[in-house]
Coordinates of C-alpha atoms in Angstrom, one line a residue:
Chain A
M1005 CA 28.9 -7.0 -16.2
K1006 CA 31.3 -5.0 -14.1
W1007 CA 29.5 -2.3 -12.1
K1008 CA 31.0 1.1 -11.3
R1009 CA 30.7 2.5 -7.8
S1010 CA 28.2 5.1 -9.0
E1011 CA 26.0 2.4 -10.5
R1012 CA 26.3 0.2 -7.4
L1013 CA 25.2 3.1 -5.2
V1014 CA 22.0 3.6 -7.3
E1015 CA 21.2 -0.1 -7.3
M1016 CA 22.0 -0.8 -3.7
T1017 CA 19.9 2.2 -2.6
R1018 CA 17.0 0.8 -4.5
H1019 CA 17.5 -2.7 -3.1
L1020 CA 17.7 -1.4 0.4
L1021 CA 14.6 0.9 0.1
E1022 CA 12.5 -1.9 -1.3
N1023 CA 13.5 -4.4 1.4
P1024 CA 13.2 -2.6 4.8
H1025 CA 13.8 -4.4 8.1
Q1026 CA 15.4 -7.3 6.2
L1027 CA 19.0 -8.5 6.8
I1028 CA 20.9 -8.6 3.6
P1029 CA 24.2 -10.5 3.7
L1030 CA 27.0 -8.5 2.1
T1031 CA 27.7 -11.5 -0.2
V1032 CA 24.5 -10.8 -1.9
F1033 CA 25.9 -7.4 -3.0
S1034 CA 29.5 -8.6 -3.6
E1035 CA 28.4 -11.5 -5.8
R1036 CA 25.8 -9.5 -7.7
F1037 CA 28.2 -6.6 -8.4
Q1038 CA 31.4 -8.7 -8.7
A1039 CA 33.1 -6.4 -6.2
A1040 CA 35.2 -7.0 -3.1
K1041 CA 33.4 -6.9 0.3
S1042 CA 35.6 -3.9 1.3
S1043 CA 34.3 -2.0 -1.7
I1044 CA 30.7 -2.9 -0.8
S1045 CA 31.4 -1.8 2.8
E1046 CA 32.6 1.6 1.5
D1047 CA 29.4 1.9 -0.6
L1048 CA 27.3 1.1 2.4
T1049 CA 29.0 3.8 4.4
I1050 CA 28.1 6.4 1.8
I1051 CA 24.5 5.2 1.7
K1052 CA 24.3 5.1 5.5
E1053 CA 25.6 8.6 5.9
T1054 CA 23.3 10.0 3.2
F1055 CA 20.2 8.2 4.6
E1056 CA 21.0 9.8 8.0
E1057 CA 21.7 13.2 6.5
S1058 CA 18.4 13.2 4.6
G1059 CA 16.3 11.6 7.4
T1060 CA 15.5 8.5 5.4
G1061 CA 16.5 6.0 8.1
K1062 CA 19.2 4.0 9.5
L1063 CA 21.5 1.3 8.1
L1064 CA 22.3 -1.3 10.7
T1065 CA 25.4 -3.4 10.1
V1066 CA 25.5 -6.8 11.7
S1067 CA 29.0 -8.3 11.7
G1068 CA 30.0 -12.0 11.7
A1069 CA 29.2 -15.0 9.6
A1070 CA 25.4 -14.4 9.7
G1071 CA 25.9 -10.7 9.3
G1072 CA 24.8 -8.2 6.8
V1073 CA 23.1 -4.9 6.5
K1074 CA 19.5 -3.9 7.4
Y1075 CA 17.6 -0.7 6.4
I1076 CA 15.3 0.7 9.1
P1077 CA 13.0 3.5 7.8
L1078 CA 12.9 6.3 10.2
M1079 CA 11.4 9.8 10.2
S1080 CA 12.7 12.8 12.0
D1081 CA 10.5 14.6 14.5
R1082 CA 10.5 17.5 12.1
A1083 CA 9.2 15.4 9.2
V1084 CA 6.5 13.8 11.4
R1085 CA 5.4 17.3 12.5
E1086 CA 5.1 18.2 8.8
V1087 CA 2.9 15.2 8.1
I1088 CA 0.7 16.1 11.1
A1089 CA 0.4 19.7 9.9
Q1090 CA -0.5 18.6 6.4
L1091 CA -3.2 16.3 7.8
I1092 CA -4.7 19.1 10.0
E1093 CA -4.6 21.5 7.1
E1094 CA -6.4 19.0 4.9
L1095 CA -9.0 18.0 7.5
S1096 CA -9.9 21.5 8.6
H1097 CA -11.8 22.4 5.3
S1098 CA -15.4 22.9 6.2
D1099 CA -16.6 20.9 3.2
R1100 CA -15.4 17.8 5.0
L1101 CA -18.2 18.1 7.5
L1102 CA -20.8 15.4 7.3
P1103 CA -24.1 15.0 9.1
G1104 CA -23.6 13.7 12.6
G1105 CA -20.3 15.6 13.0
Y1106 CA -18.3 13.1 11.0
L1107 CA -15.4 14.1 8.7
Y1108 CA -15.0 13.0 5.2
M1109 CA -11.5 11.5 5.0
T1110 CA -11.9 8.9 2.2
D1111 CA -9.9 11.0 -0.2
L1112 CA -6.9 11.2 2.2
L1113 CA -7.0 7.4 2.7
G1114 CA -7.0 7.0 -1.1
N1115 CA -3.9 9.3 -1.6
P1116 CA -1.0 6.9 -2.0
Q1117 CA 1.7 9.5 -1.2
L1118 CA 0.1 10.7 1.9
M1119 CA -0.6 7.1 3.1
D1120 CA 3.1 6.3 2.4
K1121 CA 4.1 9.1 4.7
V1122 CA 1.6 8.1 7.4
G1123 CA 2.9 4.5 7.1
R1124 CA 6.5 5.7 7.5
V1125 CA 5.5 7.8 10.6
F1126 CA 4.1 4.8 12.4
A1127 CA 6.7 2.3 11.1
S1128 CA 9.3 4.7 12.5
A1129 CA 7.5 4.9 15.9
F1130 CA 7.2 1.1 16.2
A1131 CA 10.6 0.3 14.5
N1132 CA 12.0 -1.2 17.7
H1133 CA 8.8 -2.9 18.9
N1134 CA 9.4 -6.3 17.1
I1135 CA 6.0 -6.1 15.3
D1136 CA 5.1 -9.4 13.6
V1137 CA 1.7 -8.4 12.1
I1138 CA -0.4 -5.3 11.4
M1139 CA -4.1 -5.8 12.2
T1140 CA -6.9 -3.5 11.1
V1141 CA -10.7 -3.6 10.5
A1142 CA -12.2 -3.4 7.0
T1143 CA -12.6 -1.0 5.2
K1144 CA -11.0 2.3 6.0
G1145 CA -8.1 1.1 8.1
I1146 CA -6.7 -1.0 5.3
P1147 CA -4.7 1.7 3.5
I1148 CA -3.0 2.8 6.7
A1149 CA -2.3 -0.8 7.7
Q1150 CA -0.8 -1.6 4.3
A1151 CA 1.4 1.5 4.3
I1152 CA 2.8 0.7 7.8
A1153 CA 3.3 -3.0 6.8
R1154 CA 5.3 -2.0 3.7
H1155 CA 7.8 0.0 5.8
L1156 CA 8.0 -2.7 8.6
N1157 CA 8.0 -5.5 6.1
V1158 CA 5.4 -7.6 8.0
P1159 CA 2.0 -9.0 6.9
V1160 CA -1.4 -7.3 7.2
V1161 CA -4.5 -9.1 8.6
I1162 CA -7.9 -7.7 8.0
V1163 CA -10.7 -8.1 10.5
R1164 CA -14.2 -8.3 9.0
R1165 CA -17.7 -7.6 10.3
D1166 CA -19.1 -10.7 8.7
S1167 CA -17.8 -14.2 7.8
K1168 CA -17.0 -14.9 4.1
V1169 CA -16.4 -18.3 2.5
T1170 CA -13.1 -17.0 1.1
E1171 CA -11.7 -16.6 4.6
G1172 CA -11.9 -20.3 5.5
S1173 CA -12.4 -21.2 9.2
T1174 CA -12.7 -18.1 11.3
V1175 CA -12.5 -16.9 14.9
S1176 CA -15.4 -14.6 15.8
I1177 CA -15.8 -12.4 18.9
N1178 CA -18.5 -10.0 20.1
Y1179 CA -17.8 -6.7 21.7
V1180 CA -19.6 -3.6 22.7
S1181 CA -19.0 -0.5 20.5
G1182 CA -17.6 2.3 22.6
S1183 CA -19.8 5.2 21.5
T1184 CA -23.1 3.5 20.5
R1185 CA -23.0 0.7 23.1
R1186 CA -24.2 -1.8 20.5
I1187 CA -23.0 -5.4 20.4
Q1188 CA -20.9 -5.9 17.3
T1189 CA -19.1 -8.8 15.8
M1190 CA -15.5 -9.2 14.5
V1191 CA -14.4 -12.1 12.4
L1192 CA -10.8 -13.1 11.5
S1193 CA -9.5 -16.0 9.5
K1194 CA -8.0 -18.6 11.7
R1195 CA -4.9 -18.8 9.5
S1196 CA -4.2 -15.1 10.0
M1197 CA -1.9 -15.3 13.0
K1198 CA 0.2 -17.7 15.0
S1199 CA 0.2 -17.7 18.8
G1200 CA 2.9 -15.6 20.4
Q1201 CA 3.0 -13.0 17.6
R1202 CA 3.2 -9.3 18.4
I1203 CA 0.4 -7.3 16.8
L1204 CA 0.2 -3.6 16.0
V1205 CA -3.5 -2.6 15.6
T1206 CA -4.4 0.4 13.5
D1207 CA -7.5 2.3 12.4
D1208 CA -8.3 5.5 10.6
F1209 CA -10.6 6.9 13.4
M1210 CA -11.1 6.3 17.1
K1211 CA -13.7 7.7 19.4
A1212 CA -14.1 5.8 22.6
G1213 CA -12.0 3.0 21.3
G1214 CA -14.5 0.2 21.0
T1215 CA -13.1 -1.1 17.7
M1216 CA -9.6 -1.0 19.2
L1217 CA -10.9 -2.9 22.2
G1218 CA -12.5 -5.5 19.9
M1219 CA -9.2 -6.0 18.1
R1220 CA -7.5 -6.4 21.4
H1221 CA -9.9 -9.2 22.4
L1222 CA -9.2 -10.8 19.0
V1223 CA -5.4 -10.5 19.6
E1224 CA -5.9 -12.3 22.9
E1225 CA -8.2 -14.9 21.4
F1226 CA -5.2 -15.9 19.1
D1227 CA -2.8 -16.0 22.1
C1228 CA -1.0 -13.1 20.6
E1229 CA 0.3 -9.9 22.2
L1230 CA -0.8 -6.4 21.6
A1231 CA 2.4 -4.5 20.8
G1232 CA 0.8 -1.1 20.1
A1233 CA -2.1 0.9 18.5
A1234 CA -1.8 3.5 15.8
V1235 CA -4.6 5.8 15.0
L1236 CA -4.8 8.5 12.2
V1237 CA -7.5 10.7 13.8
E1238 CA -8.8 10.4 17.4
S1239 CA -11.9 12.2 18.4
E1240 CA -12.6 14.1 21.7
H1241 CA -15.1 12.1 23.8
T1242 CA -16.5 12.1 27.2
E1243 CA -16.1 8.4 28.0
E1244 CA -12.8 6.9 29.1
V1245 CA -10.8 5.5 26.2
L1246 CA -11.0 1.7 26.2
V1247 CA -7.4 1.1 25.2
E1248 CA -4.8 2.4 27.6
S1249 CA -2.0 3.0 25.1
Y1250 CA -2.2 4.3 21.5
R1251 CA -0.5 6.8 19.2
S1252 CA -2.6 9.3 17.2
L1253 CA -1.5 11.9 14.7
V1254 CA -4.5 14.2 14.8
K1255 CA -7.2 15.0 17.4
L1256 CA -10.6 16.1 16.4
C1257 CA -11.6 18.4 19.2
K1258 CA -14.9 20.0 18.2
V1259 CA -17.2 20.2 15.3
N1260 CA -19.8 22.8 15.0
E1261 CA -22.4 21.8 12.4
R1262 CA -24.2 25.1 12.4
D1263 CA -21.2 27.3 11.8
R1264 CA -19.5 24.6 9.8
T1265 CA -16.3 24.8 11.8
I1266 CA -13.8 22.0 12.6
E1267 CA -11.3 22.3 15.4
L1268 CA -8.3 20.0 15.2
E1269 CA -5.0 19.7 17.1
D1270 CA -2.0 17.5 17.2
G1271 CA -2.7 13.9 18.4
N1272 CA -0.7 12.4 21.3
Y1273 CA 2.1 11.2 19.0
F1274 CA 4.7 13.4 20.7
L1275 CA 3.2 13.4 24.2
E1276 CA 5.3 11.7 26.8
G1277 CA 4.0 9.3 29.4
G1278 CA 1.1 7.9 27.4
D1279 CA 3.3 5.6 25.5
E1280 CA 6.6 3.9 25.9
R1281 CA 8.3 6.2 23.4
Chain B
M20 CA 25.9 21.5 3.0
K21 CA 27.9 20.6 -0.1
W22 CA 26.8 17.2 -1.5
K23 CA 29.3 14.9 -3.2
R24 CA 28.2 13.1 -6.4
S25 CA 28.0 9.7 -4.5
E26 CA 25.7 11.3 -1.9
R27 CA 23.6 13.0 -4.6
L28 CA 23.2 9.7 -6.4
V29 CA 21.8 8.0 -3.3
E30 CA 19.5 10.8 -2.4
M31 CA 18.2 11.4 -6.0
T32 CA 17.6 7.7 -6.4
R33 CA 15.5 7.7 -3.3
H34 CA 13.6 10.8 -4.3
L35 CA 12.8 9.4 -7.8
L36 CA 11.7 6.0 -6.4
E37 CA 9.3 7.7 -4.0
N38 CA 7.8 10.0 -6.6
P39 CA 7.0 7.9 -9.6
H40 CA 5.2 9.4 -12.6
Q41 CA 5.9 12.9 -11.3
L42 CA 7.8 15.5 -13.3
I43 CA 10.6 16.9 -11.1
P44 CA 12.2 20.1 -12.4
L45 CA 16.0 19.9 -12.5
T46 CA 16.1 23.1 -10.4
V47 CA 14.7 21.1 -7.5
F48 CA 17.8 19.0 -7.5
S49 CA 20.3 21.7 -8.4
E50 CA 19.1 24.0 -5.6
R51 CA 18.8 21.3 -3.0
F52 CA 22.3 20.0 -3.8
Q53 CA 24.0 23.3 -4.6
A54 CA 25.2 21.8 -7.8
A55 CA 25.3 23.0 -11.5
K56 CA 22.5 21.7 -13.7
S57 CA 25.2 20.0 -15.9
S58 CA 26.3 17.9 -12.8
I59 CA 22.7 17.0 -12.1
S60 CA 22.3 15.9 -15.7
E61 CA 25.3 13.7 -15.4
D62 CA 23.9 12.2 -12.2
L63 CA 20.6 11.5 -13.9
T64 CA 22.3 9.8 -16.8
I65 CA 24.0 7.4 -14.3
I66 CA 20.7 6.7 -12.6
K67 CA 18.9 6.3 -15.9
E68 CA 21.4 3.7 -17.2
T69 CA 21.4 1.8 -13.9
F70 CA 17.5 1.8 -13.7
E71 CA 17.5 0.4 -17.3
E72 CA 20.2 -2.2 -16.6
S73 CA 18.4 -3.5 -13.4
G74 CA 14.9 -3.4 -14.9
T75 CA 13.7 -0.8 -12.4
G76 CA 12.1 1.5 -14.9
K77 CA 12.7 4.4 -17.2
L78 CA 13.8 8.0 -16.5
L79 CA 12.1 10.3 -19.0
T80 CA 13.8 13.7 -19.5
V81 CA 11.6 16.5 -20.6
S82 CA 13.5 19.5 -21.9
G83 CA 12.6 23.2 -22.0
A84 CA 11.5 25.7 -19.4
A85 CA 8.7 23.4 -18.0
G86 CA 11.1 20.4 -18.2
G87 CA 12.5 18.0 -15.8
V88 CA 12.8 14.3 -15.1
K89 CA 10.1 11.7 -14.5
Y90 CA 10.6 8.2 -13.2
I91 CA 8.3 5.5 -14.7
P92 CA 8.4 2.2 -12.9
L93 CA 8.6 -0.7 -15.4
M94 CA 9.0 -4.4 -15.1
S95 CA 10.7 -6.6 -17.6
D96 CA 8.7 -9.5 -19.1
R97 CA 11.1 -11.9 -17.3
A98 CA 10.4 -10.2 -13.9
V99 CA 6.7 -10.4 -14.6
R100 CA 7.0 -14.1 -15.4
E101 CA 8.7 -14.6 -12.1
V102 CA 5.9 -12.9 -10.2
I103 CA 3.3 -15.1 -12.1
A104 CA 5.4 -18.2 -11.3
Q105 CA 5.6 -17.2 -7.6
L106 CA 1.8 -16.7 -7.5
I107 CA 1.1 -20.1 -9.1
E108 CA 3.5 -21.8 -6.8
E109 CA 1.9 -20.3 -3.7
L110 CA -1.7 -20.8 -4.9
S111 CA -1.3 -24.5 -5.9
H112 CA -0.9 -25.7 -2.3
S113 CA -3.9 -28.0 -1.6
D114 CA -4.5 -26.5 1.9
R115 CA -5.7 -23.4 0.1
L116 CA -8.8 -25.2 -1.1
L117 CA -12.0 -24.0 0.6
P118 CA -15.5 -25.4 0.5
G119 CA -17.2 -24.5 -2.8
G120 CA -14.0 -24.6 -4.8
Y121 CA -12.7 -21.2 -3.5
L122 CA -9.1 -20.6 -2.8
Y123 CA -7.7 -19.0 0.3
M124 CA -5.7 -16.0 -0.9
T125 CA -6.0 -13.6 2.1
D126 CA -2.4 -14.2 3.2
L127 CA -1.1 -13.3 -0.2
L128 CA -3.1 -10.1 -0.3
G129 CA -1.7 -9.3 3.1
N130 CA 1.9 -9.8 2.0
P131 CA 3.3 -6.3 1.4
Q132 CA 6.3 -7.4 -0.7
L133 CA 4.2 -9.6 -3.0
M134 CA 1.6 -6.9 -3.3
D135 CA 4.3 -4.4 -4.1
K136 CA 5.4 -6.6 -7.0
V137 CA 1.9 -7.1 -8.2
G138 CA 1.3 -3.4 -8.1
R139 CA 4.5 -2.8 -10.1
V140 CA 3.4 -5.4 -12.7
F141 CA 0.1 -3.7 -13.4
A142 CA 1.6 -0.2 -13.1
S143 CA 4.1 -1.2 -15.7
A144 CA 1.3 -2.6 -18.0
F145 CA -0.8 0.5 -17.7
A146 CA 2.1 3.1 -17.6
N147 CA 1.1 4.6 -20.9
H148 CA -2.7 4.5 -20.4
N149 CA -3.0 7.9 -18.7
I150 CA -4.7 6.4 -15.6
D151 CA -6.2 9.0 -13.3
V152 CA -7.8 6.8 -10.7
I153 CA -7.7 3.2 -9.5
M154 CA -11.1 1.7 -8.6
T155 CA -11.8 -1.4 -6.6
V156 CA -14.5 -3.0 -4.5
A157 CA -14.0 -3.5 -0.7
T158 CA -12.4 -5.6 0.8
K159 CA -10.0 -7.8 -0.9
G160 CA -9.2 -5.7 -4.0
I161 CA -7.9 -2.9 -1.8
P162 CA -4.3 -4.1 -1.3
I163 CA -3.9 -4.6 -5.0
A164 CA -5.4 -1.2 -5.8
Q165 CA -3.2 0.6 -3.3
A166 CA -0.1 -1.1 -4.6
I167 CA -0.8 -0.2 -8.2
A168 CA -1.7 3.4 -7.1
R169 CA 1.6 3.8 -5.4
H170 CA 3.5 3.0 -8.5
L171 CA 1.3 5.1 -10.8
N172 CA 1.0 7.9 -8.2
V173 CA -2.8 8.3 -8.6
P174 CA -5.6 8.0 -6.0
V175 CA -7.6 4.9 -5.1
V176 CA -11.4 4.9 -4.8
I177 CA -13.1 2.1 -3.0
V178 CA -16.6 0.9 -4.0
R179 CA -18.7 -0.4 -1.1
R180 CA -21.7 -2.8 -0.9
D181 CA -23.5 -0.5 1.5
S182 CA -23.7 3.2 2.1
K183 CA -21.9 4.6 5.2
V184 CA -22.3 8.1 6.8
T185 CA -18.6 8.7 6.5
E186 CA -18.8 8.6 2.7
G187 CA -21.0 11.7 2.4
S188 CA -23.4 11.8 -0.6
T189 CA -23.1 8.7 -2.7
V190 CA -24.0 7.3 -6.1
S191 CA -25.5 3.9 -6.0
I192 CA -26.1 1.4 -8.8
N193 CA -27.6 -2.1 -9.0
Y194 CA -26.1 -4.9 -11.2
V195 CA -26.5 -8.6 -11.7
S196 CA -23.7 -10.8 -10.3
G197 CA -22.2 -12.8 -13.1
S198 CA -22.1 -16.2 -11.4
T199 CA -25.0 -16.2 -9.0
R200 CA -27.3 -14.0 -11.1
R201 CA -28.4 -12.1 -8.0
I202 CA -29.1 -8.3 -7.9
Q203 CA -26.3 -6.6 -6.0
T204 CA -25.6 -3.0 -5.1
M205 CA -22.5 -0.8 -5.4
V206 CA -22.1 2.5 -3.7
L207 CA -19.4 5.1 -4.3
S208 CA -18.9 8.5 -2.7
K209 CA -19.9 11.3 -5.0
R210 CA -16.7 13.1 -4.4
S211 CA -14.6 10.2 -5.5
M212 CA -14.1 11.0 -9.2
K213 CA -14.5 13.9 -11.6
S214 CA -16.1 13.5 -15.0
G215 CA -13.7 12.7 -17.8
Q216 CA -11.2 10.8 -15.7
R217 CA -9.7 7.6 -16.9
I218 CA -10.3 4.7 -14.5
L219 CA -8.4 1.5 -14.0
V220 CA -10.6 -1.1 -12.2
T221 CA -9.0 -3.9 -10.3
D222 CA -10.0 -6.9 -8.2
D223 CA -8.4 -10.0 -6.6
F224 CA -10.6 -12.5 -8.3
M225 CA -12.9 -12.6 -11.3
K226 CA -15.2 -15.3 -12.5
A227 CA -17.9 -14.2 -15.0
G228 CA -16.9 -10.6 -14.3
G229 CA -20.1 -9.4 -12.7
T230 CA -18.2 -7.2 -10.2
M231 CA -16.1 -5.8 -13.0
L232 CA -19.3 -5.0 -15.0
G233 CA -20.8 -3.3 -12.0
M234 CA -17.7 -1.1 -11.6
R235 CA -17.9 -0.3 -15.3
H236 CA -21.5 0.9 -14.9
L237 CA -20.3 3.1 -12.0
V238 CA -17.5 4.5 -14.1
E239 CA -20.1 5.4 -16.7
E240 CA -22.4 6.9 -14.0
F241 CA -19.6 9.3 -13.1
D242 CA -19.1 10.2 -16.8
C243 CA -15.6 8.7 -16.6
E244 CA -13.8 6.3 -19.0
L245 CA -12.8 2.7 -18.3
A246 CA -9.1 2.7 -19.1
G247 CA -8.4 -1.0 -18.2
A248 CA -9.1 -3.8 -15.9
A249 CA -6.5 -5.7 -13.8
V250 CA -7.2 -9.0 -12.1
L251 CA -5.0 -11.1 -9.9
V252 CA -6.7 -14.4 -10.4
E253 CA -9.4 -15.2 -13.0
S254 CA -11.4 -18.4 -12.8
E255 CA -12.4 -20.7 -15.6
H256 CA -16.2 -20.3 -16.2
T257 CA -18.8 -21.4 -18.8
E258 CA -20.5 -18.1 -19.2
E259 CA -19.1 -15.3 -21.4
V260 CA -17.0 -12.8 -19.5
L261 CA -18.9 -9.6 -19.0
V262 CA -16.0 -7.3 -19.6
E263 CA -14.3 -7.4 -23.0
S264 CA -10.8 -6.4 -22.0
Y265 CA -8.9 -7.2 -18.9
R266 CA -5.4 -8.4 -17.8
S267 CA -5.0 -11.3 -15.4
L268 CA -1.9 -12.8 -13.9
V269 CA -3.2 -16.3 -13.0
K270 CA -6.0 -18.4 -14.3
L271 CA -7.7 -20.9 -12.0
C272 CA -8.6 -23.8 -14.4
K273 CA -9.9 -26.6 -12.3
V274 CA -10.4 -27.5 -8.7
N275 CA -11.1 -31.0 -7.5
E276 CA -12.4 -30.9 -4.0
R277 CA -12.3 -34.7 -3.6
D278 CA -8.7 -35.2 -4.6
R279 CA -7.8 -31.8 -3.3
T280 CA -6.0 -30.7 -6.4
I281 CA -5.8 -27.2 -7.9
E282 CA -5.0 -26.6 -11.5
L283 CA -3.6 -23.2 -12.3
E284 CA -2.0 -21.6 -15.4
D285 CA -0.7 -18.2 -16.5
G286 CA -3.4 -15.6 -16.9
N287 CA -3.8 -13.6 -20.1
Y288 CA -1.2 -11.0 -19.2
F289 CA 1.1 -11.9 -22.1
L290 CA -1.6 -13.0 -24.6
E291 CA -1.9 -10.9 -27.7
G292 CA -5.2 -9.7 -29.1
G293 CA -7.2 -9.7 -25.9
D294 CA -5.8 -6.3 -25.0
E295 CA -4.2 -3.3 -26.5
R296 CA -0.8 -4.2 -25.3

């Protein structure tokens, strides 16, 4: 079949969107579409400009024999602010208030379009950090981890609280929970990571950062490197945060159980200094 | 800004791919691109034909005042067979064998591109089943559930083994595990589902189907309807399967721990009779 330019544009757009952070040699397209490389280059220029115009991301062109094109999902600051505003709007409903000052967030974590946006926000923030693996703790961090992973095109590893036969040999650590000061355990399959990998840790909620600290210890136990921390909602707290550098989208400032009010503000995503952004 | 056809094609393709199963009025496109509806219709015809040619899915056009266009992700039988073959290839490596005849699958569940394909396979199979919610049990079913949910554009609800404060009020049931015959508990937040919804249950592994049966009881407890069951790997077993209708991609037939061999075959995905396909 001979493809027209209009058809090539549709199909190449799909292919690029489904394979982020992956170098695609131009020959893949020129062979598939039976088109000259010069035509493919022109197609890619159109896609590149449209992706930039619409804030979808960047197309990197790598020249030479091992060259090709790579799609990097990126989000404009304006689009990130829209996601943050949407989260704050959703989270501020008083019926989310749970006993103990917790917020019900399970429905947001189960919303695939919202999670896709959150994943894109963090994938955008960490696009240049050479992330090899996304790590999270079961259960609620998983949707966020998977969404980031899809846009960075790297695997997810899930830390558990208990050892399961289906994980094979595991590495286990103990750590002290930040807010309750209890000793807790984290378990991760030995096959999850290779030494030297760069790990992005993520979770849905962070108070004093004990869980994050536990994950950092696990990262070190595997001779890996902590490349960043991504948090959906951080909570105001009196103790010092146990991890020095993280990105959050929303900050839960105050909860009044009697009046049933919830005070939220933007997280530190756009703050300078706290991170290498 | 005035968009050229080529740019519109790129941007509309992206918009449709990111919003599956969602009716998009043509005015959304004609206003955004400052183009006549007739031009937008021509663009959509090109996208529709290209999506069909490449096996990406269908574009449904709904006419009338409340009309628009809807993208339905679909996978060709050939593409589904490729996913199944890839799964069998991956799973047959002897180093996946764990004590007790279990298989290590955690890396596959953490692979975002593979999960995206699996999600697309099941979203394709259940595209016409009016699914409202995807339900799974923590932890290992979550990546599959989320991948299906993204392609069907419906929420995920996660059943837990224990009640957590962050879930708010919960509904809890007891059921008997299929293979070990032990009494187990399942807990689901009361806010997860509304009565009358159609639920697709999914899990990574199924033996006698006890977990699936438990989820079915939960579905009934919420006055919802079981619309289907999607399983990544089912295992050969002597007992009768506790759910009458399910779709699996791979069947684990036999494991020999001494010789370290694993026998796998295609699941029942393409078999007639067992399902309404």
